[in-house]
Amino acid sequence: MESLAQRAALLRESLQKSQSVTDAVVSILGSFDSRLSALDAAMRPIQVRTHAVRTAHENIDRTLRSADVILTQFDRTREAEREIHKGPHENLQGFLDAVDRLRSIERFFSSNRSYRSSDGVLNHVNALLSKALVKMEDEFQKQLTQRSKPIEPDRLFDCLPSTLRPSSESHPEGGKNPSHSENQQNSEAAIYSPPALIEPRFIPFLAKLAQQLVQAGCQQQCSEIYSEARASALESSLKSLGVEKLSKDEVQKMPWEILESKIGNWIHFMRIAVKLLFAAERQLCDQVFECSQSLRDKCFAQITKNSLATLLSFGEAIAMSKRSPEKLFVLLDMYEIMCELQADIDTIFVGESCSQMRESALSLTKCLAQTAQKTFSDFEEAVEKDATKNIHIDGTVHPLTSYVINYVKFLFDYQSTLKQLFQEFKREDGTGSELATVTMSIMQALQNNLDAKAKQYKDPALMHIFLMNNIHYIVKSVRRSEAKDLLGDDWIQRHRRIVQQNANQYRRIAWSKVLQCISGQGLTSSGGSGQVGSEGGNSSGASRAAVKERFRSFNVLFEEIYQKQCGWSVPDTELRESLRLAVAEILLPAYRSFLKRFGYVSLINHYV
């Protein structure tokens, strides 16, 4: 117990000491708190001053940075001003960079209108931009005027495929040459090389100027400058080539010989204009106005509308002129070139601005097709109703026959064109060959006309000679042309029979009276006084006087026929020889038989 009491006393003493220490620590901490409060109160003014100094420094830095930016803009303005005064000619890129800097400066001060100098700087910058814009317009116009020169014809011809150059194009009078189909294929597969209207190294220069003018809102001025310069160059190029501005009245009053030559030139001009000049203009427009699709279409339309209208106007005048058979082939030529160029026109004259020009070209194509189709029908009708009175007295081939046959031959050079023409007007006959049907109709019209002309001959034998000559000429010409496969062997055989029928009719009519003179009919009698003696070896009972009269009549009639038919003509050598043999086949055996029967010697060998 006593030990426990001692320990308790020690523990109490320790607790008392701990309390004393705690009280001391609390006292010390309380003094620290009062000291810190006093220190904080003493530091607060210093902290306020420090914050104010820091804020002032930040404001100063910000002001310095702003001032530096503003000063930089002033420096950039002075640099840009120097370039603007120099102009774009010496250093285009430097000039354009200066314009860009001025626009950047304008944007800067427009967004910082609080600066006292903003308005003054903006006015100065805008004045410089206006001056730069005027200089760019002047330079754009100057460069276009200097670079936009007419293209010489020889240079254009060099851009054509060799098969289509003027020296290789020759059209015989009345139609195309026999190699038309081959030339057509060559033209379809030919490669054209549009000329460079402006030296390529200057095009980026013009494109940059155009872009700046467009960005400045000067589309209208830019378009007018460009269109005026290029339209003038294009029209001069076409004029140098030979394109004339002719009114429709002038065209329609022009003699056919002159007009035919001009049509041939027009076809050539259309090909050069569309595939070379218009294509080159489109390419140049696309390069210069790469920045604006609508502007390039608008400029191209303004440049080419007058030139295209001049070309199309001539075609329209031809299509609207009085129809005649000789115009069919030039109409087909014109229709053919328009069909050939239609795809190019649709590609080159693209966009809403060129829609009217595309429609005008398509309208001409349809008008030419319609006129050609009507001319075709007119020709068939004209052949059948041809009232030519000047038939040849010798019964030879009539000029109408050779004209129609040559006409039909030329048609076969245009098979693909005519097929397209017939399809456009839906002239389908179900046989697979519209051209065959039309050709047969023309041939039938010719035959009907020849039948009518044959009736003008008073001599029936000569009438059949006339028909024989003409039908034979038709058959022979068809057999030697492409029409043979088209019309078919049945058609040829049928008309060969017509030739033979006319030859037979000629023999029957021309020689029937002569044959009657050397026939035994009417010479024999049942009596017998006056029989022919031993010289003739004849015991037929015919009187010498009657036989003698028959021979005399034969000689007279033969001489008359001989004299008359000496003025007749069978121009084809083979036909003439076959006809001569056919006459001999009926005349000589009959004469020999009569001579043998009645014993007289005839003079016929003198004439045969």
XYZ file of C-alpha atoms in Angstrom, residues 342-545:
204
model
C -22.376 19.849 -131.608
C -20.551 17.984 -128.840
C -17.725 20.549 -128.913
C -20.221 23.408 -128.762
C -21.979 21.848 -125.767
C -18.632 21.441 -124.005
C -17.115 24.811 -124.884
C -20.249 26.953 -124.527
C -21.088 25.639 -121.084
C -22.958 27.559 -118.410
C -26.084 29.663 -118.194
C -24.434 32.652 -119.890
C -23.919 30.589 -123.065
C -27.301 28.834 -123.102
C -28.697 31.030 -125.883
C -25.627 30.368 -128.033
C -25.975 26.611 -127.606
C -29.643 26.847 -128.540
C -28.815 28.897 -131.654
C -26.320 26.295 -132.848
C -28.772 23.458 -132.232
C -31.509 25.418 -133.984
C -29.322 25.811 -137.085
C -28.590 22.072 -137.093
C -32.302 21.279 -137.023
C -33.063 23.919 -139.657
C -30.421 22.482 -141.997
C -31.794 18.987 -141.420
C -35.314 20.115 -142.220
C -34.255 21.973 -145.371
C -32.149 19.016 -146.545
C -35.061 16.655 -145.968
C -37.411 18.909 -147.941
C -34.824 19.306 -150.710
C -34.545 15.532 -150.851
C -38.291 15.232 -151.328
C -38.237 18.058 -153.858
C -35.587 16.259 -155.888
C -37.633 13.081 -156.161
C -40.637 15.108 -157.276
C -38.541 17.224 -159.667
C -37.139 14.113 -161.345
C -40.555 12.683 -162.016
C -41.987 15.996 -163.217
C -38.982 17.159 -165.231
C -40.489 18.636 -168.392
C -37.302 19.034 -170.422
C -38.231 19.112 -174.112
C -34.753 18.903 -175.613
C -34.556 15.166 -176.128
C -31.750 14.011 -178.387
C -32.851 13.037 -181.881
C -30.437 10.086 -181.837
C -32.091 8.428 -178.786
C -28.910 8.516 -176.688
C -28.751 8.761 -172.888
C -30.666 11.794 -171.674
C -28.794 14.367 -169.514
C -31.412 13.887 -166.789
C -30.435 10.222 -166.537
C -26.729 10.913 -166.076
C -27.534 13.767 -163.682
C -29.769 11.618 -161.498
C -27.315 8.714 -161.491
C -24.437 10.973 -160.475
C -26.723 12.474 -157.842
C -27.484 9.053 -156.415
C -23.796 8.099 -156.457
C -22.988 11.152 -154.378
C -25.714 10.182 -151.930
C -23.741 7.098 -150.973
C -20.888 9.308 -149.762
C -23.349 10.582 -147.155
C -24.789 7.289 -145.921
C -24.101 7.925 -142.231
C -25.299 11.535 -142.504
C -28.492 10.538 -144.305
C -29.130 7.791 -141.765
C -28.912 10.365 -138.982
C -31.134 12.709 -140.983
C -33.778 10.027 -141.557
C -33.727 9.067 -137.893
C -34.262 12.680 -136.890
C -37.402 12.763 -139.022
C -38.327 9.176 -138.137
C -38.361 7.956 -141.714
C -38.272 4.298 -140.740
C -39.707 1.906 -143.323
C -39.132 -1.378 -141.520
C -36.702 -2.732 -144.131
C -33.575 -1.630 -142.333
C -32.490 0.722 -145.118
C -34.154 4.085 -145.499
C -31.584 5.086 -148.133
C -32.534 2.036 -150.231
C -36.181 3.043 -150.147
C -35.379 6.616 -151.110
C -33.008 5.504 -153.881
C -35.620 3.159 -155.330
C -38.159 5.981 -155.252
C -35.760 8.268 -157.136
C -35.011 5.544 -159.690
C -38.711 4.900 -160.179
C -39.325 8.625 -160.602
C -36.553 8.729 -163.222
C -37.999 5.746 -165.051
C -41.467 7.306 -165.062
C -40.012 10.498 -166.510
C -38.088 8.570 -169.170
C -41.274 6.758 -170.165
C -42.951 10.132 -170.618
C -40.017 11.556 -172.592
C -39.903 8.478 -174.830
C -43.391 9.308 -176.087
C -41.983 12.449 -177.711
C -40.301 10.271 -180.347
C -42.491 9.822 -183.407
C -40.623 6.708 -184.457
C -41.610 3.817 -182.121
C -38.333 2.016 -182.837
C -36.309 5.057 -181.791
C -38.476 5.354 -178.672
C -37.378 1.844 -177.643
C -33.741 2.683 -178.495
C -34.048 5.683 -176.167
C -35.492 3.601 -173.323
C -32.980 0.826 -173.891
C -30.028 3.249 -173.778
C -31.194 5.015 -170.643
C -32.248 1.943 -168.627
C -29.027 0.194 -169.624
C -27.031 3.234 -168.456
C -28.870 3.120 -165.124
C -28.280 -0.612 -164.642
C -24.623 -0.400 -165.621
C -24.018 2.575 -163.301
C -25.753 0.856 -160.382
C -23.725 -2.333 -160.867
C -20.503 -0.315 -160.629
C -21.480 1.625 -157.510
C -22.404 1.052 -153.879
C -26.028 1.164 -154.945
C -25.676 -2.434 -156.149
C -25.658 -3.845 -152.619
C -28.357 -1.458 -151.511
C -30.838 -2.030 -154.353
C -30.117 -5.738 -154.627
C -29.752 -8.284 -157.427
C -33.506 -8.564 -157.954
C -33.734 -4.889 -158.831
C -30.807 -5.197 -161.265
C -32.200 -8.307 -162.949
C -35.635 -6.754 -163.288
C -34.225 -3.712 -165.052
C -31.951 -5.789 -167.255
C -35.084 -7.517 -168.477
C -36.565 -4.098 -169.243
C -33.476 -3.341 -171.350
C -33.894 -6.614 -173.206
C -37.608 -6.020 -173.721
C -36.912 -2.642 -175.330
C -34.218 -4.175 -177.523
C -36.681 -6.831 -178.667
C -39.337 -4.213 -179.338
C -36.835 -2.227 -181.396
C -35.993 -5.275 -183.520
C -39.617 -6.134 -184.056
C -40.766 -2.634 -184.953
C -37.711 -1.485 -186.947
C -37.199 -4.631 -189.026
C -40.621 -6.225 -189.355
C -41.372 -4.661 -192.786
C -37.960 -5.679 -194.113
C -38.513 -9.235 -192.942
C -41.876 -9.286 -194.667
C -40.147 -8.509 -197.965
C -37.989 -11.626 -197.731
C -40.672 -13.988 -196.549
C -42.241 -16.483 -198.957
C -45.735 -15.508 -197.968
C -47.798 -14.396 -201.013
C -45.234 -15.475 -203.610
C -46.277 -19.091 -204.297
C -49.203 -20.039 -206.571
C -50.924 -23.266 -207.622
C -50.489 -22.406 -211.311
C -47.028 -22.176 -212.438
C -46.585 -20.143 -215.642
C -43.483 -18.077 -215.388
C -41.546 -20.348 -212.978
C -38.082 -19.442 -212.114
C -35.556 -21.182 -214.279
C -32.488 -23.176 -213.469
C -30.563 -20.023 -212.474
C -32.459 -19.776 -209.271
C -33.138 -23.478 -208.836
C -36.593 -22.605 -207.565
C -39.797 -24.446 -208.325
C -42.040 -22.680 -205.842
C -44.290 -21.323 -208.458
C -43.495 -17.693 -207.607
C -43.399 -15.320 -210.523
C -40.106 -13.727 -211.438
C -41.671 -10.290 -211.313
